[in-house]
Short mmCIF file of C-alpha atoms in Angstrom, two decimals:
data_model
loop_
_atom_site.label_atom_id
_atom_site.label_comp_id
_atom_site.label_asym_id
_atom_site.label_seq_id
_atom_site.Cartn_x
_atom_site.Cartn_y
_atom_site.Cartn_z
CA UNK A 5 -43.96 82.00 -30.88
CA UNK A 6 -41.89 81.06 -33.93
CA UNK A 7 -43.32 80.61 -37.41
CA UNK A 8 -41.46 78.94 -40.27
CA UNK A 9 -41.10 81.42 -43.09
CA UNK A 10 -41.19 78.96 -45.95
CA UNK A 11 -43.73 78.47 -48.71
CA UNK A 12 -43.12 75.46 -50.89
CA UNK A 13 -39.40 75.36 -51.54
CA UNK A 14 -38.70 79.10 -51.38
CA UNK A 15 -37.91 81.05 -48.24
CA UNK A 16 -39.26 84.41 -47.23
CA UNK A 17 -36.96 87.22 -48.36
CA UNK A 18 -35.51 89.73 -45.92
CA UNK A 19 -37.26 92.56 -47.80
CA UNK A 20 -40.64 90.84 -47.44
CA UNK A 21 -39.97 90.20 -43.74
CA UNK A 22 -39.15 93.88 -43.17
CA UNK A 23 -42.43 94.92 -44.86
CA UNK A 24 -44.42 92.47 -42.72
CA UNK A 25 -42.68 93.62 -39.52
CA UNK A 26 -43.23 97.30 -40.35
CA UNK A 27 -46.92 96.73 -41.11
CA UNK A 28 -47.49 94.74 -37.92
CA UNK A 29 -45.82 97.38 -35.75
CA UNK A 30 -47.89 100.13 -37.38
CA UNK A 31 -51.11 98.22 -36.72
CA UNK A 32 -50.32 97.17 -33.14
CA UNK A 33 -47.41 98.66 -31.19
CA UNK A 34 -47.28 95.61 -28.90
CA UNK A 35 -46.32 93.34 -31.83
CA UNK A 36 -42.63 92.98 -32.75
CA UNK A 37 -41.15 90.41 -35.10
CA UNK A 38 -37.65 88.96 -35.57
CA UNK A 39 -36.23 86.94 -38.47
CA UNK A 40 -33.52 84.47 -37.44
CA UNK A 41 -32.50 81.22 -39.15
CA UNK A 42 -35.15 81.79 -41.85
CA UNK A 43 -37.95 81.90 -39.29
CA UNK A 44 -40.19 84.71 -38.14
CA UNK A 45 -40.39 84.97 -34.36
CA UNK A 46 -42.98 86.99 -32.49
CA UNK A 47 -41.58 88.95 -29.56
CA UNK A 48 -43.86 88.72 -26.56
CA UNK A 49 -44.77 91.95 -24.80
CA UNK A 50 -42.56 92.12 -21.73
CA UNK A 51 -43.61 92.71 -18.16
CA UNK A 52 -42.53 95.46 -15.76
CA UNK A 53 -39.68 93.47 -14.21
CA UNK A 54 -38.21 92.78 -17.64
CA UNK A 55 -38.20 96.51 -18.38
CA UNK A 56 -36.81 97.33 -14.93
CA UNK A 57 -33.80 95.07 -15.59
CA UNK A 58 -33.09 96.83 -18.88
CA UNK A 59 -33.37 100.27 -17.29
CA UNK A 60 -31.08 99.18 -14.43
CA UNK A 61 -28.51 98.09 -17.03
CA UNK A 62 -28.92 101.41 -18.88
CA UNK A 63 -28.06 103.26 -15.66
CA UNK A 64 -25.05 101.01 -14.98
CA UNK A 65 -23.67 101.61 -18.46
CA UNK A 66 -24.27 105.37 -18.36
CA UNK A 67 -22.45 105.68 -15.03
CA UNK A 68 -19.49 103.51 -16.05
CA UNK A 69 -19.16 104.54 -19.71
CA UNK A 70 -20.94 107.84 -20.48
CA UNK A 71 -19.51 107.82 -24.02
CA UNK A 72 -21.72 104.79 -24.81
CA UNK A 73 -25.48 104.33 -25.26
CA UNK A 74 -27.37 101.20 -24.24
CA UNK A 75 -30.29 101.42 -26.63
CA UNK A 76 -33.40 99.35 -25.85
CA UNK A 77 -35.04 99.96 -29.24
CA UNK A 78 -32.52 99.15 -31.99
CA UNK A 79 -32.98 96.23 -34.39
CA UNK A 80 -29.88 94.61 -35.93
CA UNK A 81 -28.95 92.87 -39.17
CA UNK A 82 -27.44 89.58 -37.98
CA UNK A 83 -26.27 86.15 -39.16
CA UNK A 84 -24.05 85.31 -42.10
CA UNK A 85 -24.51 87.78 -44.94
CA UNK A 86 -26.92 89.77 -42.71
CA UNK A 87 -29.94 87.65 -43.67
CA UNK A 88 -31.41 87.80 -40.16
CA UNK A 89 -33.12 90.58 -38.24
CA UNK A 90 -32.89 90.55 -34.43
CA UNK A 91 -34.48 92.77 -31.83
CA UNK A 92 -32.15 92.62 -28.82
CA UNK A 93 -33.52 93.86 -25.52
CA UNK A 94 -30.64 96.38 -25.64
CA UNK A 95 -27.60 97.22 -27.78
CA UNK A 96 -24.43 98.93 -26.51
CA UNK A 97 -22.61 101.22 -28.97
CA UNK A 98 -21.00 104.67 -29.04
CA UNK A 99 -23.34 107.61 -28.41
CA UNK A 100 -25.51 108.37 -31.48
CA UNK A 101 -24.01 105.39 -33.34
CA UNK A 102 -27.41 104.39 -34.76
CA UNK A 103 -28.50 107.87 -35.85
CA UNK A 104 -29.83 107.67 -39.39
CA UNK A 105 -29.57 103.87 -39.65
CA UNK A 106 -33.30 103.07 -39.46
CA UNK A 107 -35.02 100.10 -37.84
CA UNK A 108 -32.38 97.51 -38.83
CA UNK A 109 -28.78 98.66 -38.33
CA UNK A 110 -25.56 96.91 -39.29
CA UNK A 111 -23.66 95.36 -36.37
CA UNK A 112 -20.36 97.11 -37.14
CA UNK A 113 -19.41 99.19 -34.09
CA UNK A 114 -21.77 97.33 -31.73
CA UNK A 115 -19.95 96.41 -28.51
CA UNK A 116 -22.62 94.29 -26.80
CA UNK A 117 -26.13 92.93 -27.15
CA UNK A 118 -28.34 92.21 -24.15
CA UNK A 119 -31.22 89.78 -23.76
CA UNK A 120 -33.40 89.20 -20.71
CA UNK A 121 -35.31 85.92 -20.76
CA UNK A 122 -39.08 86.00 -20.99
CA UNK A 123 -41.34 83.38 -19.54
CA UNK A 124 -42.46 81.83 -22.83
CA UNK A 125 -41.90 78.57 -24.66
CA UNK A 126 -39.39 80.02 -27.15
CA UNK A 127 -36.97 81.62 -24.67
CA UNK A 128 -34.63 78.60 -24.58
CA UNK A 129 -34.15 78.34 -28.34
CA UNK A 130 -34.26 82.09 -28.97
CA UNK A 131 -32.17 83.59 -26.14
CA UNK A 132 -29.88 80.69 -25.23
CA UNK A 133 -29.22 79.12 -28.65
CA UNK A 134 -30.20 81.10 -31.78
CA UNK A 135 -29.37 84.64 -30.74
CA UNK A 136 -25.92 83.89 -29.29
CA UNK A 137 -25.01 82.13 -32.54
CA UNK A 138 -26.37 84.98 -34.69
CA UNK A 139 -24.59 87.63 -32.61
CA UNK A 140 -21.31 85.69 -32.73
CA UNK A 141 -21.62 85.23 -36.51
CA UNK A 142 -22.04 89.00 -36.74
CA UNK A 143 -18.85 89.61 -34.73
CA UNK A 144 -20.50 91.34 -31.75
CA UNK A 145 -17.80 91.18 -29.03
CA UNK A 146 -20.04 90.59 -25.99
CA UNK A 147 -23.48 89.06 -25.48
CA UNK A 148 -25.03 89.50 -22.02
CA UNK A 149 -27.91 87.20 -21.07
CA UNK A 150 -29.88 87.88 -17.90
CA UNK A 151 -31.54 84.51 -17.38
CA UNK A 152 -34.49 85.04 -15.05
CA UNK A 153 -35.57 81.38 -15.22
CA UNK A 154 -32.18 80.20 -13.97
CA UNK A 155 -31.48 83.24 -11.76
CA UNK A 156 -28.13 83.81 -13.41
CA UNK A 157 -26.21 86.15 -15.69
CA UNK A 158 -24.15 84.80 -18.60
CA UNK A 159 -21.41 86.80 -20.30
CA UNK A 160 -20.55 85.50 -23.78
CA UNK A 161 -17.32 86.79 -25.36
CA UNK A 162 -14.68 85.99 -28.00
CA UNK A 163 -17.06 85.45 -30.95
CA UNK A 164 -16.28 82.98 -33.71
CA UNK A 165 -18.51 82.92 -36.80
CA UNK A 166 -18.54 79.12 -36.90
CA UNK A 167 -18.60 77.90 -33.29
CA UNK A 168 -20.28 80.90 -31.64
CA UNK A 169 -18.90 82.52 -28.51
CA UNK A 170 -15.81 80.69 -27.27
CA UNK A 171 -16.02 82.05 -23.71
CA UNK A 172 -19.15 81.88 -21.56
CA UNK A 173 -18.94 83.04 -17.96
CA UNK A 174 -21.92 82.20 -15.74
CA UNK A 175 -22.62 84.05 -12.49
CA UNK A 176 -25.41 83.36 -10.03
CA UNK A 177 -27.57 86.31 -9.07
CA UNK A 178 -25.88 88.18 -6.26
CA UNK A 179 -22.36 87.88 -7.67
CA UNK A 180 -20.29 90.55 -9.37
CA UNK A 181 -20.10 90.46 -13.17
CA UNK A 182 -17.25 91.84 -15.26
CA UNK A 183 -18.03 92.59 -18.88
CA UNK A 184 -14.76 92.15 -20.82
CA UNK A 185 -13.24 94.62 -23.25
CA UNK A 186 -14.31 96.40 -25.32
CA UNK A 187 -17.17 96.92 -22.84
CA UNK A 188 -15.12 97.08 -19.62
CA UNK A 189 -17.94 97.45 -17.10
CA UNK A 190 -18.36 95.72 -13.72
CA UNK A 191 -21.59 95.52 -11.72
CA UNK A 192 -23.12 93.70 -8.77
CA UNK A 193 -26.09 91.51 -9.72
CA UNK A 194 -27.42 91.59 -6.14
CA UNK A 195 -29.48 94.60 -7.22
CA UNK A 196 -31.30 92.51 -9.84
CA UNK A 197 -32.81 90.06 -7.35
CA UNK A 198 -36.08 92.02 -6.83
CA UNK A 199 -36.83 91.78 -10.59
CA UNK A 200 -36.65 88.00 -10.89
CA UNK A 201 -40.39 87.28 -10.86
#
């Protein structure tokens, strides 16, 4: 669900959004908000298969690149001038990179963001349109989208702050995927098939 964050002619400030998001999470741990393109988005609680995909990716990254962490809990400051707040399903960065940065970290040093589609009405706009643009604007080198609806994996690379990611490689489930540098990891998506509910 996405809610416009405007009242009259003024937009909701990032500080106010962060207070609202912190309060909501304190009151109900199943509620998580994002703030992209001046709109508050409510992150739906994921199901077991969604979580299994993330944990599978965590294991792949740990085996291939033990000097990196794939964190499934880190929020990021995104978009031009860092006016947005995104909650990727996972963020790849050097080990302990986010220590001391709080709920919303800067994107400097982030190598990759990961999203796994959810079965809700906002997944198209959020995961396929808005987030790739916000991550590219922020200079994140790689965006990995596991698209359960379309049974595919998309690797976005070569970010441009204006046009978004210039390279998008699509692989059907069951094919090998190569994540380009600076990630440099290859995996076989055949193992993801059981989690495509």
